[in-house]
Amino acid sequence: GIGLDTSRELVKRDLKNLVILDRIDNPAVIAELKAINPKVTVTFYPYDVTVPLAETTKLLKTIFAQLKTVDVLINGAGILDDHQIERTIAVNFTGLVNTTTAILDFWDKRKGGPGGVICNIGSVTGFNAIYQVPVYSASKAAVVSFTQSIAKLANVTGVTAFTVNPGITKTTLVHKFNSWLDVETRVAEKLLEHPTQTTLACAQNFVKAIELNKNGAI
């Protein structure tokens, strides 16, 4: 979806490294990304954002030991299923908070770190809820609020942050999903009646936002 198309766009740039953290190992995709630009070193680590904070820190220690520096963290994991209340909050919000907290160990200027940039994927539902999926919408509102706070702490930590908030994007997420308490059985169908964008269009704008790198931007 958006993550893969964004990775395709990123490796076209003048990157040294792209590190992908995901639950699913897909060697064909990693090979494709390497082929787009052989100058970029693409590496993969298995990772589930719902693991405890200590596990995230341990993985980041491995990555920082390998690369020495990491400039940008993109928090992009997300699920859309209001039947899975705890998992929605764990993936969409708690995991993002933990990953951000863990990387501050390495970036925080108060600890002698170099600072860094955090790009969080939110959603337009963060400020205009799809009321049939209130848990998902609220998790995205939390992402926007959390990121705004991180941005305002940049003078303390040296870490800047902004959110990218896509509208309805044609991904596997929106083809079929459950509404909260089944208040709307046709919620996916109804959603796709509205204007949509492709994952490629979303990814291209996503990379533009990263290149603009405006602290606190929404």
Backbone as a ProteinNet text record, in pm:
[ID]
protein_1_A
[PRIMARY]
GIGLDTSRELVKRDLKNLVILDRIDNPAVIAELKAINPKVTVTFYPYDVTVPLAETTKLLKTIFAQLKTVDVLINGAGILDDHQIERTIAVNFTGLVNTTTAILDFWDKRKGGPGGVICNIGSVTGFNAIYQVPVYSASKAAVVSFTQSIAKLANVTGVTAFTVNPGITKTTLVHKFNSWLDVETRVAEKLLEHPTQTTLACAQNFVKAIELNKNGAI
[TERTIARY]
81.6	0	85	47.3	116	263.6	291.2	428.9	520.1	471.8	553.6	576.2	467.8	484.3	573	564.5	652.2	797.5	820.5	956.6	1011.3	924.9	966.9	1008.8	931.8	964.9	1092.3	1108.6	1225.2	1356.2	1357.3	1484.2	1526	1434.5	1471.9	1554.3	1549.7	1623.2	1766.7	1841.6	1982.4	1996.9	1947.1	1956.5	2079.8	2129.8	2236.8	2176.4	2079.1	2016.2	1865.2	1793.7	1651.2	1633.4	1587	1564.4	1414.1	1367.4	1224.7	1199.1	1106.7	1066	921.4	896.5	760.8	743.2	617	589.1	613.1	591.7	598.1	728.4	802.6	925	886.1	918.4	884.1	1010	1092.2	1220.3	1205.5	1095.6	1075.2	1063.7	995.9	979.9	1113.4	1189.6	1321.5	1411.7	1406.7	1486.7	1443.6	1312.9	1261.9	1313	1309.2	1356.8	1505.8	1582.1	1726.8	1754.1	1671.3	1690.7	1658	1564.8	1527.9	1649.1	1726.3	1846.3	1952.3	2042.9	2144.5	2236.6	2236.3	2321.3	2266.7	2137.3	2075	2083.5	2133.6	2135.8	2000.2	1928.8	1795.6	1806.9	1767.2	1771.5	1634.9	1609.6	1481.4	1504.2	1422.2	1420.9	1277.4	1251.9	1115.9	1081.3	961.3	922.3	770.9	717.3	575.6	566.5	497.4	494.9	427.6	358.1	288.6	377.8	504.6	593.5	622.9	667.9	699.5	812.5	814.7	913.4	1057	1086.6	1223.7	1268.8	1175.4	1209.6	1239.9	1162.7	1186	1324.1	1357.2	1488.3	1601.1	1582.2	1683.8	1706.9	1597.6	1610.4	1680	1642.3	1704.6	1853.8	1893.7	2037.3	2112.7	2052.6	2113.4	2126.6	2019.1	2018.2	2118.9	2121.3	2214.9	2359.9	2382.7	2518.7	2565	2471.1	2501.9	2523.5	2434	2433.3	2504	2524.8	2582.8	2485.1	2428.1	2330.4	2201.8	2091.9	1960.2	1902.6	1854.2	1808	1657.6	1581.5	1436.2	1370.1	1268.6	1183.4	1045.1	993.8	857.3	774.6	675.6	583.7	461.9	454.1	349.8	257.3	274.2	187.6	45.8	-52.1	-190.4	-287.1	-394.1	-502.2	-635.6	-734.5	-868.3	-968.3	-1009.6	-1106	-1156.7	-1273.5	-1324.3	-1381.1	-1372.9	-1401.6	-1281.1	-1160.9	-1037.5	-997	-1065.9	-1046.6	-905.3	-863.4	-731	-618.9	-632.6	-526.4	-518.1	-633.6	-634.3	-555.6	-581.3	-511.3	-363.4	-335.2	-195.9	-112.8	-168.9	-94.1	-89.2	-206.2	-215.6	-159.3	-161.6	-116.4	-7	-33.3	65.9	199.1	191.8	314.8	394	323.5	387.1	453.8	385.3	441.7	567.2	559.6	674.9	795.5	771	882	946.8	862.9	913.8	993.3	938.7	1006.4	1141.1	1143.1	1266.1	1376	1339.1	1442.4	1499.4	1421.8	1472.4	1595.5	1609.2	1728.8	1855.7	1842.5	1958.1	1969.7	1858.6	1854.3	1857	1807.4	1785	1913.9	1911.5	2033	2075.3	1981.3	2016.6	2107.2	2105.9	2193.2	2311.8	2332.6	2443.3	2407.6	2278.9	2233.7	2230	2218.2	2224.2	2089.4	1980.9	1847.9	1802.4	1686	1632.4	1496.7	1435.1	1306.9	1209.3	1090	986.5	870.5	835.4	720.2	614.9	503	396.1	281	236.4	121.5	-5.4	-80.8	-210.5	-319.4	-421.4	-534.1	-623.1	-695.8	-792	-896.8	-914.6	-1009.6	-962.3	-835.7	-783.1	-848.6	-907	-979.1	-1117.7	-1153.6	-1287.7	-1326.5	-1376	-1396.5	-1491.8	-1457.6	-1558.3	-1629.4	-1747.4	-1809.9	-1847.6	-1855.5	-1886.6	-1765.4	-1647.7	-1526.7	-1460.9	-1528	-1479.8	-1346.5	-1320.1	-1193.7	-1076.2	-1088.8	-985.2	-965.9	-1076.3	-1068.5	-1001.7	-1038.2	-979.4	-830.8	-791.5	-648.5	-567.7	-627	-556.9	-556.1	-661.7	-662.1	-552.3	-532.7	-426.1	-289	-270.7	-142.7	-114	-215.3	-197.2	-160.1	-231.9	-207.8	-68.2	-32.6	98.7	211.5	195.2	299.2	314.3	202.8	209.6	292.6	276	354.2	503	533.9	674	738.8	663	715.1	747.2	660.8	682.4	797.4	839.7	952.6	1086	1084.1	1206.2	1322.3	1291.3	1399.4	1462.5	1388.3	1439.4	1517.3	1458.7	1514.1	1601.5	1579.3	1648.5	1578.7	1461.9	1387.7	1264.2	1252.1	1135.7	1035.8	910	805.8	693.7	630.6	513.8	427.1	301.1	212.8	174.6	161.2	102	-33.1	-138.5	-274.6	-352.7	-337.9	-404.1	-555.8	-618.9	-762.5	-784.7	-900.9	-934.6	-842.2	-764.7	-665	-700.6	-689.5	-727.4	-621.5	-635.6	-547.2	-632.7	-566.3	-640.4	-718.1	-672.4	-739.5	-886.7	-915.7	-1050.7	-1143.7	-1094.2	-1180.3	-1293.1	-1260.3	-1362.1	-1316.1	-1398.3	-1361	-1485.3	-1466.1	-1578.2	-1600.3	-1726.1	-1760.1	-1777.9	-1769.4	-1786	-1928.5	-1939.5	-2070.4	-2160	-2096	-2170.7	-2278.3	-2246	-2344.4	-2370.1	-2275.9	-2292	-2226.1	-2307.9	-2253.3	-2188.4	-2225.9	-2171.5	-2071.4	-2000.4	-1915.3	-1804.3	-1742.1	-1634.9	-1690.4	-1803.7	-1870	-1904.6	-1961.6	-2001.9	-1881.4	-1773.2	-1651.1	-1596.3	-1596.5	-1538.1	-1626.8	-1744.5	-1827.7	-1774.7	-1687.9	-1628.3	-1503.5	-1453.5	-1329.7	-1214.6	-1137.3	-1024.4	-896.5	-784.9	-656	-585.3	-489	-409.8	-299.9	-244.8	-132.9	-11.1	4.2	117.6	105.9	-12.2	-32.5	-7	-56.3	-35.6	113	184.2	327.7	408.2	374.2	447.4	432	311.4	289	354.9	356.6	420.6	569.7	636.3	779.6	802.7	710.4	719.2	718.2	629.3	617.7	747.8	808.7	936.1	1045.1	1046	1147.3	1126.9	1000.7	972.7	1014.4	993	1041.9	1010.5	882.5	842.6	795.5	867.9	834.4	692.9	614.7	478.7	375	416	320.1	218.4	100.7	-6.7	-41.9
-120.6	0	125.6	221.6	351.3	333.2	244.2	222.8	175.8	81.4	27.8	133.5	202.9	305.9	421	452.7	556.3	509.1	383.9	327.9	333.8	303.5	311.5	453.8	552	692.1	735.1	690.3	729.1	679.9	554.3	501.7	568.1	642.6	720	842.6	878.5	995.1	956.1	1056.8	1035.5	988	867.9	811.3	723.3	710.1	613.1	478.7	486	364.6	381.4	272.1	263.4	135.9	151.9	37	17.8	-102.2	-131.8	-225.3	-183.8	-265.6	-307.5	-437.9	-485.1	-624.3	-661.3	-796.9	-899.7	-859.3	-953.6	-937.1	-1046.9	-1047.8	-1077	-985	-1002.4	-978.9	-1085.1	-1069.2	-1013.3	-1045	-995.1	-843.4	-788.1	-642.5	-576.3	-634.7	-579.7	-581.3	-690.1	-700.8	-594.8	-571.2	-469.1	-330.5	-298.9	-168.2	-151.1	-257.6	-253	-228.2	-288.6	-276.2	-136.2	-66	69.4	161.9	149.2	231.4	153.1	86.5	3	81.1	215.3	295.7	299.9	269.6	272.1	133.1	126.7	0	-18.5	-122.4	-150.5	-271.9	-254.4	-366.4	-384.7	-506.9	-540.6	-603.4	-561.4	-624.3	-659.6	-781.3	-813.3	-732.7	-675.4	-589	-578	-588.2	-565	-446.3	-340.2	-217.8	-236.2	-348.3	-368.1	-432.7	-457.4	-515.1	-411.1	-456.6	-360.7	-265.8	-150.6	-45.6	-97.9	-184	-236.3	-314.3	-387.4	-465	-372.5	-265.9	-167.4	-104.4	-66.9	-6	-102	-229.5	-331.6	-341.6	-342.1	-348	-222.8	-106.1	18.2	21.5	-37.9	-46.9	-121.3	-230.4	-309	-225.6	-152.3	-72	43.2	113.3	225	176.4	58	1.7	-26.2	-69.1	-101.7	25	124	240.8	364.2	366.1	482.8	600.5	640.7	751.6	713.5	761.4	750.9	892.2	939.5	1078.2	1094	999.8	1014.1	884	896.6	783.8	808.3	712.3	719.9	615.3	660.8	569.3	549	431.4	411	292.9	219.1	102.7	147.2	73.4	109.6	-2.2	-13.9	-106	-32.3	-84.9	-25.6	-137.6	-155.7	-259.7	-230.2	-167	-123.5	-237.4	-361.4	-476.6	-504.4	-472	-495.2	-366.5	-337.4	-209.2	-196	-292.6	-282.5	-284.6	-371.6	-379.7	-251.7	-192	-65.7	41.3	53.4	154.1	117.1	-13.7	-59.4	-33.2	-62	-44.7	102.1	166	301.4	409.1	384.6	489.7	445.5	345.1	306.2	266.6	190.6	148.8	266.7	364	486.2	563.4	572.9	642.7	570	436.9	359	369.7	360.8	370.3	508.3	610.5	747.3	762.9	711.4	719.7	648.3	531.1	451	521.7	585.2	648.2	774.1	833.6	950.7	915.4	789.6	744.7	773.2	766.4	780.8	922.2	995.1	1125.4	1245.4	1230.6	1343	1421.7	1550.6	1632.3	1645.5	1624.7	1630.1	1513.1	1407.8	1291.5	1291.5	1405.5	1415	1364.3	1340.7	1291	1399.9	1359.1	1455.2	1516.5	1473.6	1514.7	1425.8	1454.3	1374	1426.6	1355.2	1395.9	1279	1306	1203.4	1241	1149.5	1168.9	1064.8	1109.2	1019.4	1020.8	901.5	893.6	898.5	1006.1	1018.3	985	1067.4	1048.6	1171.2	1202	1312.2	1282.2	1154.3	1119.1	1170	1210.4	1267.8	1399.3	1468	1592.7	1595.7	1492.8	1481.9	1334.2	1290.5	1148.2	1082.6	960	872.5	812.2	862.2	832.5	684.8	612	468.5	387.5	449.5	384.5	479.5	502.8	601	563.5	432.8	391	424.6	388.1	421.8	574	646.6	793	855.2	807.6	861.3	829.2	708.8	673.6	768.2	811.3	903.8	1046.2	1084.9	1214.9	1217.9	1106.2	1095.6	1112.9	1056.9	1070.5	1217.8	1289.6	1431.9	1510.5	1486.6	1557.8	1527.4	1400	1357.9	1422.6	1422.2	1477.7	1627.7	1697	1840.6	1870.7	1786.6	1804.4	1780.2	1672.7	1640.5	1759	1816.1	1929.8	2048.6	2072.8	2186.8	2162.6	2037.6	2003.8	2001.4	2041.4	2033.3	2112.4	2225.6	2305.6	2235	2141	2064.4	1942	1869.6	1738.8	1743.9	1844.9	1848.6	1763.4	1711.1	1624.1	1698	1709.1	1772.8	1665.7	1708.2	1611	1677.3	1599.1	1647.1	1526.5	1552	1443.3	1458.4	1344.9	1338.6	1270.7	1335.8	1288.8	1262.9	1142.7	1114.6	1113.6	1148.5	1127	980.7	951.4	811.9	763.5	662.4	608.4	463.5	426.3	289.8	189.6	143.4	40.1	-77.6	-187.4	-304.2	-268.4	-164.7	-122.3	-87.1	-21.9	33.4	-55.6	-167.3	-251.5	-316.6	-359.3	-421.5	-407.9	-348.4	-337.6	-327.6	-353.1	-358.3	-223.3	-186.6	-66.6	-102.8	-3.3	-21.3	-69	-177.4	-235.7	-261.1	-277.2	-300.5	-195	-69.9	37.1	64	21.7	41.2	-77.1	-163.7	-284.8	-254.1	-142.1	-108.2	7	18.3	136	145.8	34.1	37.4	80.7	21.6	55.3	203.6	253.9	395.8	488.8	448.4	529.6	545.6	435.4	437.5	508.5	553.5	637	780.1	814.3	948.1	952.7	1071.9	1079.8	1008	934.5	860.1	898.9	855.2	873.2	737.7	726.2	603.6	607.1	490.1	484.8	557	556	625.5	776.3	831.8	976.2	1013.8	929.8	953.6	951.6	851.8	836	954.9	1002.5	1115.9	1240.5	1263.5	1378.6	1358.3	1235	1197.1	1234.8	1198.1	1227.1	1377.8	1447.3	1594.7	1653.3	1600.8	1649.2	1623.9	1508.8	1476.2	1574	1601.3	1694.1	1836.7	1876.6	2010.3	2015	1904.4	1886.1	2007.1	2042.5	2158.8	2111.8	2149.8	2107.7	2152.4	2056.5	2086	2090	2066.9	2074.7	1961.3	1991.1	1891.4	1879.9
0	0	0	83.9	88.7	125.6	221.1	266	154.7	74.3	-35	-142.6	-182.1	-285.8	-237.4	-108.5	-52.7	-56.3	-25.1	-31.1	-173.5	-270.3	-412.1	-448.8	-398.6	-426.7	-353.5	-230.1	-149.4	-210.2	-258.5	-311.6	-442.8	-504.5	-624.3	-585.3	-457.1	-408.2	-373.1	-329.8	-297.2	-152.2	-126	8.4	18.7	140.4	163.4	204.7	296.1	347.7	359.6	335.2	367.9	449.4	572.3	660.4	674.8	644.3	652	769.1	855.9	970.6	947.8	944.3	916.9	975.9	996.3	1045.2	935.7	810.2	699.1	622.1	610.5	530.5	385.7	295.8	154.9	70.7	52.3	-18.6	-159.6	-226.8	-363.8	-365.7	-267.1	-257.5	-225.6	-134.2	-100.3	-223.8	-299.9	-423.6	-524.8	-534.5	-627	-588.2	-458.9	-412.1	-438	-417.1	-443.8	-591.7	-678	-823	-873.8	-807.3	-850.9	-844.8	-734.9	-720.6	-642.7	-715	-649.1	-554.4	-563.9	-474.4	-331.4	-317.5	-184.8	-122	0.2	72.8	140.7	99.1	156.2	247.5	373.2	467.4	532.3	577.1	638.2	775.4	872	1004.4	1039.8	1087.8	1133	1258.2	1258.9	1371.1	1377	1496.3	1521.3	1616.2	1575.4	1656.5	1792.4	1810.6	1938.8	2045.8	2014.3	2115.7	2224.3	2342	2449.2	2409.4	2474.9	2448.5	2453.8	2551.4	2566.8	2443.3	2381.2	2260.4	2143	2132.9	2026.4	2043.4	2165.3	2194	2157.6	2188.4	2157.7	2006.2	1928.9	1782.8	1729.4	1782.4	1736	1768.8	1881.4	1915.3	1806.3	1757.5	1649.4	1523.1	1490.4	1367.6	1376.5	1489.3	1505.5	1508.6	1565	1565.9	1423.1	1340	1199.7	1115.9	1133.9	1044.4	1100	1231.5	1301.5	1309	1197	1201.4	1129.3	1183.4	1119.1	1122.3	1010.2	1001.4	1019.9	962.7	959.3	1003.7	1088.9	1125.5	1068	991.1	939.6	1013.9	1089.4	1157.8	1068.2	1006.4	905.8	928	1037.3	1058.9	1089.6	1038.9	1068	1033	1111.5	1077.5	1088.1	1015.9	1014.3	1037.2	1160.2	1196.9	1336.9	1344.4	1475	1559.6	1507.7	1594.1	1685	1635.4	1711.1	1783.8	1891.3	1959.3	2015.5	2096.3	2160.5	2057.8	1956.2	1854.7	1771.1	1740.4	1664.5	1740	1869.2	1949.9	1963.4	1978.4	1994.3	1869.7	1751.7	1626.5	1585.5	1585	1529.3	1620.4	1751.8	1842.7	1939.5	2022.1	2123.3	2059.3	1951	1882.5	1830	1775.1	1724.2	1838	1951.6	2068.4	2116.8	2124.7	2173.7	2080.8	1950.5	1854.1	1861	1873.5	1886.8	2016.5	2125.8	2256	2251.7	2188.1	2181.3	2101.8	1990.4	1907.1	1973.3	2065.8	2138.9	2222.5	2262.9	2334.7	2255	2122.2	2033.5	1975.6	1972.1	1905.5	1999	2119.6	2211.3	2235.2	2203.7	2218	2364.8	2459.9	2601.6	2640.8	2557.4	2581.7	2485.6	2420.6	2324.7	2186.6	2163.9	2033.8	1928.2	1799.8	1689.8	1651.6	1720	1675.5	1560.9	1507.5	1398.4	1355.7	1261.8	1205.8	1215.6	1266.9	1275.8	1185.2	1096.4	1008.6	1046.6	1096.5	1138.1	1038.3	1000.9	911.3	995	976.9	1041.4	941.3	937.5	845.4	858.5	752.4	763.4	870.5	903.2	1009.9	1145.6	1154.6	1278.4	1314.1	1213.1	1243.9	1181.6	1107.3	1049.9	1054	1168.8	1195.2	1095.7	1056.3	995.9	1116.7	1145.6	1275.2	1290.2	1177.4	1188.2	1237.1	1231	1284.9	1386.7	1499.5	1595.6	1660.2	1674.2	1737.3	1645.3	1518.1	1419.8	1412.7	1399.7	1386.6	1508.8	1627.7	1751	1760.4	1712.4	1715.9	1627.9	1516.9	1427	1483.2	1553.1	1621.1	1726.8	1794.2	1894.6	1830.9	1711.9	1640.4	1610.5	1562	1529.2	1655.1	1763.6	1889.2	1945.3	1947.4	1997.9	1916.5	1784.3	1696.4	1714.7	1736.2	1761.1	1886.9	1988	2111.4	2086.6	2013.3	1981.2	1909	1812.9	1735.2	1825.2	1923.3	2013.6	2111.4	2124.3	2212.7	2138.1	2011.1	1929.4	1989.3	2052.4	2112.7	2232.8	2292.7	2407.3	2360	2261.4	2221.2	2096.4	2011.9	1882.4	1777	1811.9	1719.7	1668.2	1536.6	1475.3	1431.7	1410	1375.4	1297.2	1212.2	1138.1	1102.3	1064.1	1021.8	875.5	809.4	676.1	694.5	648.4	677.3	549.2	491.8	364.2	375.4	263.8	249.6	212.1	154.4	122.4	10.9	43	-49.5	-79.7	-205.7	-245.7	-199.4	-76.4	-23.3	21.9	58.2	107.7	234.7	306.7	429.9	406.3	293.5	274.9	191.3	141	56.4	137	259.1	344.2	488.3	571.5	712	799.2	927.1	1020.7	1088.1	1101.3	1177.5	1324.8	1409.1	1553.8	1582.3	1656.7	1693.9	1571.8	1454.7	1328.9	1303.8	1335.4	1315.2	1166.7	1081.9	937.3	865	808.7	744.7	609.4	547.5	415.5	423	534.7	554.6	448.5	412	311.1	175.7	139.9	13.6	7.9	116.2	121.8	115.6	181.4	182.4	41	-34.6	-169.1	-271.3	-228.6	-316.3	-321.3	-224.8	-220.1	-309.3	-342.1	-420.8	-349.3	-426.3	-369.7	-442.4	-385.8	-453.9	-459.6	-550.7	-559.4	-452.4	-422.9	-328.1	-384.8	-517.8	-580.3	-560.9	-586.9	-567.9	-422.3	-331.7	-188.6	-155.4	-208.5	-180.5	-233.4	-351.7	-410	-323.8	-274.6	-186.1	-50.1	-7	118.4	114.4	5	-8.7	-20.8	-86.5	-92.7	48.3	131.6	270.4	346.8	323.5	389.6	343.7	214.8	160.2	211.3	229.5	287.1	432.7	502.9	639.9	730.8	736.1	817.1	954.6	1056.9	1192	1230	1283.4	1327.5	1218.5	1094.1	982.3	990	941.3	929.3	781.2
[MASK]
++++++++++++++++++++++++++++++++++++++++++++++++++++++++++++++++++++++++++++++++++++++++++++++++++++++++++++++++++++++++++++++++++++++++++++++++++++++++++++++++++++++++++++++++++++++++++++++++++++++++++++++++++++++++++

